[in-house]
Tab-separated table of C-alpha atoms in Angstrom:
chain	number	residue	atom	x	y	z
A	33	UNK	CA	126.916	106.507	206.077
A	34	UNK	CA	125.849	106.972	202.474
A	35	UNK	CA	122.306	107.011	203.664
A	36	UNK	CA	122.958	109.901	206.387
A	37	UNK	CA	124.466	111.918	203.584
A	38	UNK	CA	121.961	111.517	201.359
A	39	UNK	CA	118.975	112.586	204.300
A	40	UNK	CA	121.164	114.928	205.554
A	41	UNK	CA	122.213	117.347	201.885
A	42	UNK	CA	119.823	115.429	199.897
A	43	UNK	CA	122.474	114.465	197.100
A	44	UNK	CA	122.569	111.673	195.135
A	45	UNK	CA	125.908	112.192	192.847
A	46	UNK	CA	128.173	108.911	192.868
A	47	UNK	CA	131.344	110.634	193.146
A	48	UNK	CA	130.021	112.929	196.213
A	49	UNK	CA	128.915	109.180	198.023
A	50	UNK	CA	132.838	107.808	196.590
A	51	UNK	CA	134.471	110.965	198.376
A	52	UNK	CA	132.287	111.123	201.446
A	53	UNK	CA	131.957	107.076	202.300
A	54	UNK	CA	135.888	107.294	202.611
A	55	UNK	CA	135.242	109.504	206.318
A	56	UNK	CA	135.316	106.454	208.366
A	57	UNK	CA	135.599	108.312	211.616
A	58	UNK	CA	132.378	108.731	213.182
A	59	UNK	CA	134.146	111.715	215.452
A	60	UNK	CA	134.579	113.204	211.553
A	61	UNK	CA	131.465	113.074	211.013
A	62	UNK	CA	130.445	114.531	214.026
A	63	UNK	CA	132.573	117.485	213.669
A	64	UNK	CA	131.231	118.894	210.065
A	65	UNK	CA	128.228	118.374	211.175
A	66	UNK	CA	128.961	120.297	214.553
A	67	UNK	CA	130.694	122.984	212.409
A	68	UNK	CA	127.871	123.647	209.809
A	69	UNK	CA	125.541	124.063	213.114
A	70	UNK	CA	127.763	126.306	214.871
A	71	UNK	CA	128.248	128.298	211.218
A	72	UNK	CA	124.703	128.042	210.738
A	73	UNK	CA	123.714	129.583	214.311
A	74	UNK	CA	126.921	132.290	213.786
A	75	UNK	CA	125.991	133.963	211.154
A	76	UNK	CA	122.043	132.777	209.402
A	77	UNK	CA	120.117	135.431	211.309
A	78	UNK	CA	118.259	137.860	209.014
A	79	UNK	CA	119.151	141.358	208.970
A	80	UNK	CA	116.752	144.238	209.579
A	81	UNK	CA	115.666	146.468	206.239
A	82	UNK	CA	116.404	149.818	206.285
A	83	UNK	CA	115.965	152.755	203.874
A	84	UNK	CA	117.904	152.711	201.118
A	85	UNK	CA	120.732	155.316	201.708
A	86	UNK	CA	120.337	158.948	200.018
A	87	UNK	CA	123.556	159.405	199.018
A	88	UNK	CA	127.598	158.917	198.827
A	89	UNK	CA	130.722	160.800	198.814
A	90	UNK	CA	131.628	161.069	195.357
A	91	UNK	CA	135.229	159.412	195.557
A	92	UNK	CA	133.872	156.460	197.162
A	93	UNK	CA	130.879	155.608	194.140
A	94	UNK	CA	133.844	156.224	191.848
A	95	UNK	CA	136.539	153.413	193.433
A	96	UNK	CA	133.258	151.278	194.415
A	97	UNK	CA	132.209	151.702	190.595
A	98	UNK	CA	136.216	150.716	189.725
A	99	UNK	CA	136.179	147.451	191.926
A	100	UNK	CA	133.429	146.604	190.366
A	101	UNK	CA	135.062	146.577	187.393
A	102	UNK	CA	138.245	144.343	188.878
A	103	UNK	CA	135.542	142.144	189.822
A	104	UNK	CA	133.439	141.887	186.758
A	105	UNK	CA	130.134	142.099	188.793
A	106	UNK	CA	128.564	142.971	185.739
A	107	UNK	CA	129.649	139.818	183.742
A	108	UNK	CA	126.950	137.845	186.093
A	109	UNK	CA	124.575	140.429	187.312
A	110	UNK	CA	123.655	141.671	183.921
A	111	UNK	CA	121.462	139.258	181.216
A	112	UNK	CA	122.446	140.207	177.961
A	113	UNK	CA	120.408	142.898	176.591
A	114	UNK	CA	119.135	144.007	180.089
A	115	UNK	CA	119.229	146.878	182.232
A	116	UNK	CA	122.490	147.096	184.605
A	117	UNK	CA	123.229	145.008	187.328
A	118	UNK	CA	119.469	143.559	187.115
A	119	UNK	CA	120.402	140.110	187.250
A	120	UNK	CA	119.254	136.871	185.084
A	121	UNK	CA	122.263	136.155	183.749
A	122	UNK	CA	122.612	131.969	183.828
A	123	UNK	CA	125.431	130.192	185.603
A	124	UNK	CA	125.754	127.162	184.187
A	125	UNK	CA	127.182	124.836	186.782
A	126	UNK	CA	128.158	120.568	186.877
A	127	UNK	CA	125.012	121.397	189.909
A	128	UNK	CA	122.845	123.362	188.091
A	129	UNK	CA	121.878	126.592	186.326
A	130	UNK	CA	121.838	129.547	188.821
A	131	UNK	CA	120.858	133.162	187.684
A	132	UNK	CA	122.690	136.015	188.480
A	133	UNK	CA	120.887	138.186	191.452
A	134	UNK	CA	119.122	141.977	190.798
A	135	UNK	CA	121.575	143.661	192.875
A	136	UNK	CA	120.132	147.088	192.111
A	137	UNK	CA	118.889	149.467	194.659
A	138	UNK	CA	115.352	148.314	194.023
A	139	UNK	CA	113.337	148.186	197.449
A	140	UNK	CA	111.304	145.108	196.183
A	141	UNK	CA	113.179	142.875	193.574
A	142	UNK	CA	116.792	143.888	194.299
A	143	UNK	CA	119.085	144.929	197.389
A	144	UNK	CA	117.178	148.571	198.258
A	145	UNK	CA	116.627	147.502	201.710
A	146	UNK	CA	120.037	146.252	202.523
A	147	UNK	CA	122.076	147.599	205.309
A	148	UNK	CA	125.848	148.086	204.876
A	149	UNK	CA	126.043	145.018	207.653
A	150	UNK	CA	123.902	142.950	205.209
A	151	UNK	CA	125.886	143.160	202.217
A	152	UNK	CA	129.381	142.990	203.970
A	153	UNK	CA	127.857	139.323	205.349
A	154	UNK	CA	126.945	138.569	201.708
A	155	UNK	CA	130.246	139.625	200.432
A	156	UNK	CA	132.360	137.993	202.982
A	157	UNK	CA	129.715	134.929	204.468
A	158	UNK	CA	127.901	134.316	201.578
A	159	UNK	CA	124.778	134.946	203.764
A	160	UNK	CA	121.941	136.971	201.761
A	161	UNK	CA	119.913	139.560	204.136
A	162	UNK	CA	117.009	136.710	204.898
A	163	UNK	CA	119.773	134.683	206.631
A	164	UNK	CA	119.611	132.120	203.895
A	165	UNK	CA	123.022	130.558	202.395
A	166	UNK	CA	124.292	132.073	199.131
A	167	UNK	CA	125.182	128.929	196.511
A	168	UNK	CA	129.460	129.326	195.584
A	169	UNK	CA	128.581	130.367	192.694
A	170	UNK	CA	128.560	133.709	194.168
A	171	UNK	CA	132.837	133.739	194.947
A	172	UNK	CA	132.633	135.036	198.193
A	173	UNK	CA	135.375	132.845	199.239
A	174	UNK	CA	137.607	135.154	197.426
A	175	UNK	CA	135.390	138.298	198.572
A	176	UNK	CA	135.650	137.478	201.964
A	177	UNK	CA	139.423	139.179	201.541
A	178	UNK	CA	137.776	142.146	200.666
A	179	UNK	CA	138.040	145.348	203.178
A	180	UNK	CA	135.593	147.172	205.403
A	181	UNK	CA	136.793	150.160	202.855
A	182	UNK	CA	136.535	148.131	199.738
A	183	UNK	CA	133.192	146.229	200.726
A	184	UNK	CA	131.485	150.295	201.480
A	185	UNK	CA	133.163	151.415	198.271
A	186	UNK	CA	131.312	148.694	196.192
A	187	UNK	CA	128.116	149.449	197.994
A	188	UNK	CA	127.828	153.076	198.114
A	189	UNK	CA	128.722	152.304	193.742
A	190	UNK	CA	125.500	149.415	193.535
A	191	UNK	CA	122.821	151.446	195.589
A	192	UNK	CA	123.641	154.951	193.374
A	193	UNK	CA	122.859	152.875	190.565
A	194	UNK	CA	119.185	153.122	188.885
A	195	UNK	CA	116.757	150.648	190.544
A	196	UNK	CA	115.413	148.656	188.229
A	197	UNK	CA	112.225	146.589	189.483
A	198	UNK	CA	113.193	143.026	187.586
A	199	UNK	CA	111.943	139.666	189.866
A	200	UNK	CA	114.801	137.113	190.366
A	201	UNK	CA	114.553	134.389	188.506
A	202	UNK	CA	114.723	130.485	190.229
A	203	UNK	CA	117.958	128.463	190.551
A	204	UNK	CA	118.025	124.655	189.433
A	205	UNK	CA	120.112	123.079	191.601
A	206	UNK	CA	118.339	120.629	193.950
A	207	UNK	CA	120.150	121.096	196.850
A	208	UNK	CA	118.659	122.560	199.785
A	209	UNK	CA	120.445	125.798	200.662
A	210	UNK	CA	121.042	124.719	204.594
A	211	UNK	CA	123.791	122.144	202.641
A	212	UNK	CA	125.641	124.815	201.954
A	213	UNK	CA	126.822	125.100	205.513
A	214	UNK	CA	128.573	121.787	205.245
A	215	UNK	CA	130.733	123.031	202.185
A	216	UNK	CA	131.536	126.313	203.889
A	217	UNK	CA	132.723	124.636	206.719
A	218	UNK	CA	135.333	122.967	204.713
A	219	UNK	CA	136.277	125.215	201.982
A	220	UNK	CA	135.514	128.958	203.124
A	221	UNK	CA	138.641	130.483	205.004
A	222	UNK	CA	137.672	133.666	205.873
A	223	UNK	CA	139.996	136.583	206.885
A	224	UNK	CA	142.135	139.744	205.301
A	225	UNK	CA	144.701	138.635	202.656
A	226	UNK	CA	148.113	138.865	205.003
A	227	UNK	CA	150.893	141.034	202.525
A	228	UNK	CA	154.300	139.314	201.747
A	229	UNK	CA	156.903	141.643	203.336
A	230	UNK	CA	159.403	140.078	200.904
A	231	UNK	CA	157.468	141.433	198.335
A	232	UNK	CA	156.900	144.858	196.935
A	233	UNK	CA	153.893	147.110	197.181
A	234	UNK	CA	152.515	146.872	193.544
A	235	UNK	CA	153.041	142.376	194.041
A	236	UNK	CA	151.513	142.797	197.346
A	237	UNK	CA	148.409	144.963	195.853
A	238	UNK	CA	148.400	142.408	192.829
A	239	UNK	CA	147.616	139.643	195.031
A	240	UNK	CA	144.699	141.314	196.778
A	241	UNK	CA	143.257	142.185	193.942
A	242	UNK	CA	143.511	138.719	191.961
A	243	UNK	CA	142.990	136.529	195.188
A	244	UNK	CA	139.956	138.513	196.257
A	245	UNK	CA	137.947	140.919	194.307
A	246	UNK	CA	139.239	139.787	190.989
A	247	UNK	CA	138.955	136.540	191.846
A	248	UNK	CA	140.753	134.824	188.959
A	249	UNK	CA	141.625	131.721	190.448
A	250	UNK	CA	137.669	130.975	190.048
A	251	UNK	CA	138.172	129.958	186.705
A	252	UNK	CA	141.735	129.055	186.822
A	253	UNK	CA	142.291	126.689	189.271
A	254	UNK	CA	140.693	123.282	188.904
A	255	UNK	CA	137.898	122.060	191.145
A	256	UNK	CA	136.912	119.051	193.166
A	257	UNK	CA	133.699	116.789	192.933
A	258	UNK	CA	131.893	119.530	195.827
A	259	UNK	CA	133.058	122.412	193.193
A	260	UNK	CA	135.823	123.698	195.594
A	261	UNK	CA	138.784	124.735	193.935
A	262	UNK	CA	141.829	122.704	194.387
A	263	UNK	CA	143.828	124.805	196.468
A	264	UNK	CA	147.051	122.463	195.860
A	265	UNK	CA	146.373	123.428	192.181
A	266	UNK	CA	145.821	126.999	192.144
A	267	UNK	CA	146.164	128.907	188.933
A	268	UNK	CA	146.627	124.951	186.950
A	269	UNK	CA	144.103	125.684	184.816
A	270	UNK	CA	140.300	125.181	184.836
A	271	UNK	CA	136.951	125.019	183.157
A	272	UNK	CA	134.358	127.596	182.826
A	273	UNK	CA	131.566	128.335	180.015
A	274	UNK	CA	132.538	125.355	177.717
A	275	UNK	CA	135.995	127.070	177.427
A	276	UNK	CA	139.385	126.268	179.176
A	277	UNK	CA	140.997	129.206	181.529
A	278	UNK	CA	144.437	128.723	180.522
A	279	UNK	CA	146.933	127.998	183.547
A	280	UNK	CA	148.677	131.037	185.273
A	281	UNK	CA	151.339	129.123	186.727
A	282	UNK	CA	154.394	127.954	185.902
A	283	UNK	CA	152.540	125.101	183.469
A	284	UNK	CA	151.127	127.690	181.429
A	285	UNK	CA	150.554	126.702	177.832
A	286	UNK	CA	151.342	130.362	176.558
A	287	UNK	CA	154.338	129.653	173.406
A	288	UNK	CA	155.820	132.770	174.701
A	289	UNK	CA	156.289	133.426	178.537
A	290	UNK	CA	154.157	136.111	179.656
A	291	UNK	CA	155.838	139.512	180.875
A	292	UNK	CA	154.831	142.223	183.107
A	293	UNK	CA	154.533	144.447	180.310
A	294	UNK	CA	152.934	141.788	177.833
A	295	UNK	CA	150.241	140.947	180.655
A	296	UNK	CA	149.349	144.683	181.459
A	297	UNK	CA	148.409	145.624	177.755
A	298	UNK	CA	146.917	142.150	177.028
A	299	UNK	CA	144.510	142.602	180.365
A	300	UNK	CA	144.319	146.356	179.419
A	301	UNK	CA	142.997	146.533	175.557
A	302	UNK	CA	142.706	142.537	175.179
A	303	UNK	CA	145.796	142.219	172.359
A	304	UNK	CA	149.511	141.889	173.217
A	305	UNK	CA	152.534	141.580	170.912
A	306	UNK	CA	153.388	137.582	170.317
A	307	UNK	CA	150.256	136.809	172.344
A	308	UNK	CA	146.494	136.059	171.237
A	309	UNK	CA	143.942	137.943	171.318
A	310	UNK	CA	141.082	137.789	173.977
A	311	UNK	CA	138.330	135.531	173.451
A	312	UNK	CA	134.951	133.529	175.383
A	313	UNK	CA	134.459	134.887	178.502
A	314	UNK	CA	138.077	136.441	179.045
A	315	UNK	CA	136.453	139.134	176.291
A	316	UNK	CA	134.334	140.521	179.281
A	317	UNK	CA	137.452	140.555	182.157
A	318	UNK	CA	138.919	142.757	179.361
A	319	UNK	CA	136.601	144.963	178.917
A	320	UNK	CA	135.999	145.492	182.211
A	321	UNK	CA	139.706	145.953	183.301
A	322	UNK	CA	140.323	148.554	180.109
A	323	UNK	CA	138.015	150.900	182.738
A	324	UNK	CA	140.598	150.196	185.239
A	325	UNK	CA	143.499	152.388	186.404
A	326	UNK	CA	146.672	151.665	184.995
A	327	UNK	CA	148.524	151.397	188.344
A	328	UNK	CA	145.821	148.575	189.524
A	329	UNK	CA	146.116	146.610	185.987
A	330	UNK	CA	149.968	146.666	186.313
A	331	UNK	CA	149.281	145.350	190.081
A	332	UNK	CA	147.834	142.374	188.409
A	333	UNK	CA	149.866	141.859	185.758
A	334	UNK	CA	153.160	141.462	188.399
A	335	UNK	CA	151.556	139.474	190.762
A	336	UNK	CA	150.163	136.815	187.605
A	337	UNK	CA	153.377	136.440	185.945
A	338	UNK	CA	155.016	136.023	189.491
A	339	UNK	CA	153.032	132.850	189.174
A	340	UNK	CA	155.371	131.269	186.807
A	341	UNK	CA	158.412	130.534	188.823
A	342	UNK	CA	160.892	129.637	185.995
A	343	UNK	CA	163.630	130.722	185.649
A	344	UNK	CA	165.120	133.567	183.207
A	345	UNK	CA	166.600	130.436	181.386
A	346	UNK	CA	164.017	127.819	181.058
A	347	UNK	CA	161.882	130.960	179.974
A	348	UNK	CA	164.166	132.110	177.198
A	349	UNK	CA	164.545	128.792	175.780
A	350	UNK	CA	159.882	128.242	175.796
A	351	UNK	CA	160.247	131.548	173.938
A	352	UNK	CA	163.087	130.709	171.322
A	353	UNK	CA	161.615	127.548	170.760
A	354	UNK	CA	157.787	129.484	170.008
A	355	UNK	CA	159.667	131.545	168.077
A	356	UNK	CA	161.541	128.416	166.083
A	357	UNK	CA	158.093	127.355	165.530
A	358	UNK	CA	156.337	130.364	164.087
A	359	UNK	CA	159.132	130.705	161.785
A	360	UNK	CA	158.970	127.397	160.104
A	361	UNK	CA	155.440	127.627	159.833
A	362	UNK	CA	155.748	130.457	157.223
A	363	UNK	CA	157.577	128.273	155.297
A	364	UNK	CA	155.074	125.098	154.994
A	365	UNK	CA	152.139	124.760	152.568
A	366	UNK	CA	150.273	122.084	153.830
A	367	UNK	CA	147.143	122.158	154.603
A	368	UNK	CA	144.509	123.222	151.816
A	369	UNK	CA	142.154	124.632	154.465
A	370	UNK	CA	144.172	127.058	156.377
A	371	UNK	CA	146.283	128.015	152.656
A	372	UNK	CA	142.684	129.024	151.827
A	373	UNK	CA	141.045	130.609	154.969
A	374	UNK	CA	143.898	131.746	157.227
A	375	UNK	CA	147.261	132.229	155.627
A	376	UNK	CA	146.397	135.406	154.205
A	377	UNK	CA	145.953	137.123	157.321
A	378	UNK	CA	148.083	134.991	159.845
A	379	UNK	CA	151.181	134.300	157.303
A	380	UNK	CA	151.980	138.158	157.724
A	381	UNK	CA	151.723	138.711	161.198
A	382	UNK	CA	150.962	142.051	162.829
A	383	UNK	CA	153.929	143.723	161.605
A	384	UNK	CA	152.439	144.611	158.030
A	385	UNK	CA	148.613	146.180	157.193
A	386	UNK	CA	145.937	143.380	157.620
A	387	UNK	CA	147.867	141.112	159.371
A	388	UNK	CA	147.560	138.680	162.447
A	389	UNK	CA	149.029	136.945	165.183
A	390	UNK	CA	151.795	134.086	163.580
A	391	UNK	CA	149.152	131.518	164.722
A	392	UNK	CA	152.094	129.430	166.154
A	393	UNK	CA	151.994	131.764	169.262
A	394	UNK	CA	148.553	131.110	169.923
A	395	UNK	CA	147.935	130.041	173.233
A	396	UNK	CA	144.531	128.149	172.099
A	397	UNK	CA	146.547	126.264	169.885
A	398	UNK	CA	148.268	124.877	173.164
A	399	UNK	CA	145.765	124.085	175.638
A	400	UNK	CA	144.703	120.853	176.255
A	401	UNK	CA	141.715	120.832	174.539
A	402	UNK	CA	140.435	122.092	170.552
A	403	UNK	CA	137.438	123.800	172.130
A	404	UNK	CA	138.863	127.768	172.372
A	405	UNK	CA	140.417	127.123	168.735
A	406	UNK	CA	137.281	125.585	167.687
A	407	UNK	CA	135.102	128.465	169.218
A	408	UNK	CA	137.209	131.414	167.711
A	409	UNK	CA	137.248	130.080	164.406
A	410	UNK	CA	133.425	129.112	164.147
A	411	UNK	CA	132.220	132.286	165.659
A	412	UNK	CA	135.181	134.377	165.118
A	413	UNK	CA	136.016	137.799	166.829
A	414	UNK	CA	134.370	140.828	166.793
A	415	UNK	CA	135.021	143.582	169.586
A	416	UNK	CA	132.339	145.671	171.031
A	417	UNK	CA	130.818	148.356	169.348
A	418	UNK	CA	132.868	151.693	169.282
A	419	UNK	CA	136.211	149.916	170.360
A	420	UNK	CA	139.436	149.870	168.135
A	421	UNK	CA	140.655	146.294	168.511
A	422	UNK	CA	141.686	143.393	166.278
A	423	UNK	CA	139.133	141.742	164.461
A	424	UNK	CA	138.248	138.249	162.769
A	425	UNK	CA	135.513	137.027	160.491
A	426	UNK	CA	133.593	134.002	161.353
A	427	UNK	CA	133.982	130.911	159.436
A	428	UNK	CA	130.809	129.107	160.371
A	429	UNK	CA	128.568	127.688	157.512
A	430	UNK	CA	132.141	128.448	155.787
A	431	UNK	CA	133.663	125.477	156.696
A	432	UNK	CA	132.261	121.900	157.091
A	433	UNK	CA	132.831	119.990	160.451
A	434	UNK	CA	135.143	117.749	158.507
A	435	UNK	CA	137.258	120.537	157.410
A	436	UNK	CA	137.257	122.842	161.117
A	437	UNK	CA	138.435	119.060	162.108
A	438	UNK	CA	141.178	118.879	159.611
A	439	UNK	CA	142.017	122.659	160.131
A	440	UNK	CA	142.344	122.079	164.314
A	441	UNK	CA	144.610	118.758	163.519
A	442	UNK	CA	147.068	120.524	161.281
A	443	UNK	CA	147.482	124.186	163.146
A	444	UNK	CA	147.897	122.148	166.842
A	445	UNK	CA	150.634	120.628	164.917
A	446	UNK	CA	152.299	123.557	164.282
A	447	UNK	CA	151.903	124.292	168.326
A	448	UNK	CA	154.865	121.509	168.510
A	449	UNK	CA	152.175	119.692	171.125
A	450	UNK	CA	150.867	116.090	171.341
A	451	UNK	CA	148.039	115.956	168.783
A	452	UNK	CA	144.902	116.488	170.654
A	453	UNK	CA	142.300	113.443	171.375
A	454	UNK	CA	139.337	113.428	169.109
A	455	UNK	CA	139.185	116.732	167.656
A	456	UNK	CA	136.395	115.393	165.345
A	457	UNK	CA	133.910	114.474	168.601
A	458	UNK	CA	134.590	118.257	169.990
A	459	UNK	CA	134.166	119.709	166.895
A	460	UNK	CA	130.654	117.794	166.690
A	461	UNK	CA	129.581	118.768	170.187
A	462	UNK	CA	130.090	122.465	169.623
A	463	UNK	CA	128.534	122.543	166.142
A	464	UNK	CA	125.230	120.861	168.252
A	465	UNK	CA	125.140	124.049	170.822
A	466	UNK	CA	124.632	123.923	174.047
């Protein structure tokens, strides 16, 4: 059986052979296979090119141009340095690197020649206009919630944008495309996001946008050896850039239970009273949602802290306990390192002129790894150019890897956590680069 999969998607990863040699039926077999075909035939015709369209009511570029912003299309489809929505922006995946697509309205490098029937299949199939299978990376399996009104919003926004003529650049993951039928017949569910009736408007509006467009669980729910996320886990936490996406749910590892309130400025300008401030790739999801209308952010906002079903009780007592903590940190001296490069800032707090967060309510002093600490400290945090936000100098070449190591040990500590595993090897791989 080992050997069919391996003719048939042309992988050779152990764990993918572990999971798949456990389908002992051969009538299981049969019936992926029948349902990539019948996926394959459904929907892998290519579309005819058409003109690229002259123009767009004005209200619809301007909600396209604000969904783009709930999805953070630019985050992907924009290299650093380059022109808009352009593409060549790496993906770094456990597959392969894929680049970010030229999804401007260029007729020969980008989508110019899409129909409105092409990109809706892209958005909700993951089918480009050739009829060729779009890798995951691409999360149309949160897209495909998207509606008809949305999905022409977001187009008439990309094909008013200035064409830029930029090639895209090649993918390395060796999988055929054609396999990607097989994982789309397991893990894509496609269809409109059904509203709660028990629930209000703004939850119910929340939950569209975060499930679908926003499509947050990408990088906070945990994924399986195929790179599906674990929809038994949603919102447990995940992995994305080198960095850990906290958990939304009721394990979160924030000190101080998130409110409605706390969440909506924190998404909104990237800083919240007794909560860090943004940093790795969340720094982009901020920026992009600070464009976004307050009613839509606050949408969001309810419908992630509705996530964490505690109750009023076993959140007060997280939160008095955080609070405990930060308190009794002021008092220690301890460590030479942060006496020396933090406590002048972070011993005040945000209350008084050049202070900081208590670093006790850090959240990436309470995930389960050193890597966000280690990251924000290295490189520090510097907002983008012309925005009023918090700031942080950083300490590479400042501190030795010895010391970071020491400085990581002591301030999880003051999380009131289990000490983290070998903080010295994760200091060492991030000091190497990537």
């Amino acid at each position: 059986m080992n050997r069919v999969f391996r003719d048939v998607c042309g992988c050779t990863h152990k764990a993918s052979f572990t999971r798949f040699s456990k389908i002992r039926s051969r009538s299981t077999l049969l019936a992926i296979g029948a349902a990539a075909f019948l996926w394959s035939c459904a929907s892998h015709e290519s579309v005819a090119q058409v003109d690229s369209p002259k123009s767009f009511p004005r209200a619809q570029i301007a909600k396209g141009q604000e969904l783009a912003h709930i999805g953070n299309c630019m985050g992907c489809h924009t290299v650093e340095g380059g022109k808009p929505y352009a593409g060549g922006t790496p993906l770094k995946t456990p597959f392969g690197t894929i680049h970010g697509t030229n999804i401007t309205p260029d007729p020969e490098t980008g989508i110019g020649r899409w129909s409105l029937e092409a990109f809706t299949r892209a958005m909700r199939e993951g089918v480009d206009r050739e009829g060729r299978n779009l890798f995951p990376a691409f999360p149309y399996d949160h897209f495909t919630k998207a509606t008809d009104e949305d999905i022409a919003a977001l187009y008439a926004f990309v094909m008013t944008r200035e064409p830029v003529n930029q090639k895209n650049l090649g993918n390395s993951v060796p999988l055929p495309r054609a396999t990607v039928s097989v994982w789309k017949s397991r893990y894509l569910q496609r269809g409109a996001l059904t509203p709660d009736a028990t629930k209000t408007p703004e939850w119910n509006r929340g939950a569209y946008l975060v499930e679908g467009l926003g499509h947050c669980g990408a990088c906070h729910t945990p994924r399986n050896t195929l790179g599906a996320e674990k929809k038994d886990e949603a919102f447990s936490g995940g992995e994305v850039e080198g960095w850990h996406a906290p958990a939304l749910n009721s394990s979160s590892p924030s000190p101080i239970p998130w409110t409605v309130e706390a969440m909506q400025t924190y998404l909104k300008h990237g800083v919240a009273d007794l909560h860090a401030q943004t940093a790795g790739p969340m720094v982009g999801v901020v920026h992009d949602l600070s464009q976004v209308s307050d009613g839509d952010v606050r949408a969001i906002a309810t419908y992630i802290v509705s996530l964490d079903t505690r109750s009023a009780e076993q959140r007060k007592r997280a939160s008095d306990a955080a609070l405990e903590r930060a308190r009794a940190a002021l008092a220690q001296k301890g460590n030479a390192v942060y006496d020396g490069a933090c406590a002048d800032c972070h011993n005040r707090g945000r209350g008084q002129e050049g202070g900081a967060l208590e670093l006790p309510l850090g959240t990436a002093l309470t995930v389960p790894t050193p890597r966000n600490l280690a990251h924000i400290i290295r490189d520090g945090i510097v907002p983008h150019e012309g925005e009023r936000t918090g700031w942080m100098p950083a300490f590479a070449g400042a501190l030795t890897d010895e010391q970071l190591t020491d400085l990581l040990t002591y301030l999880r500590a003051l999380s009131g956590q289990p000490a983290w595993p070998d903080v010295a090897g994760e200091v060492r791989k991030i000091s190497k680069g990537p």
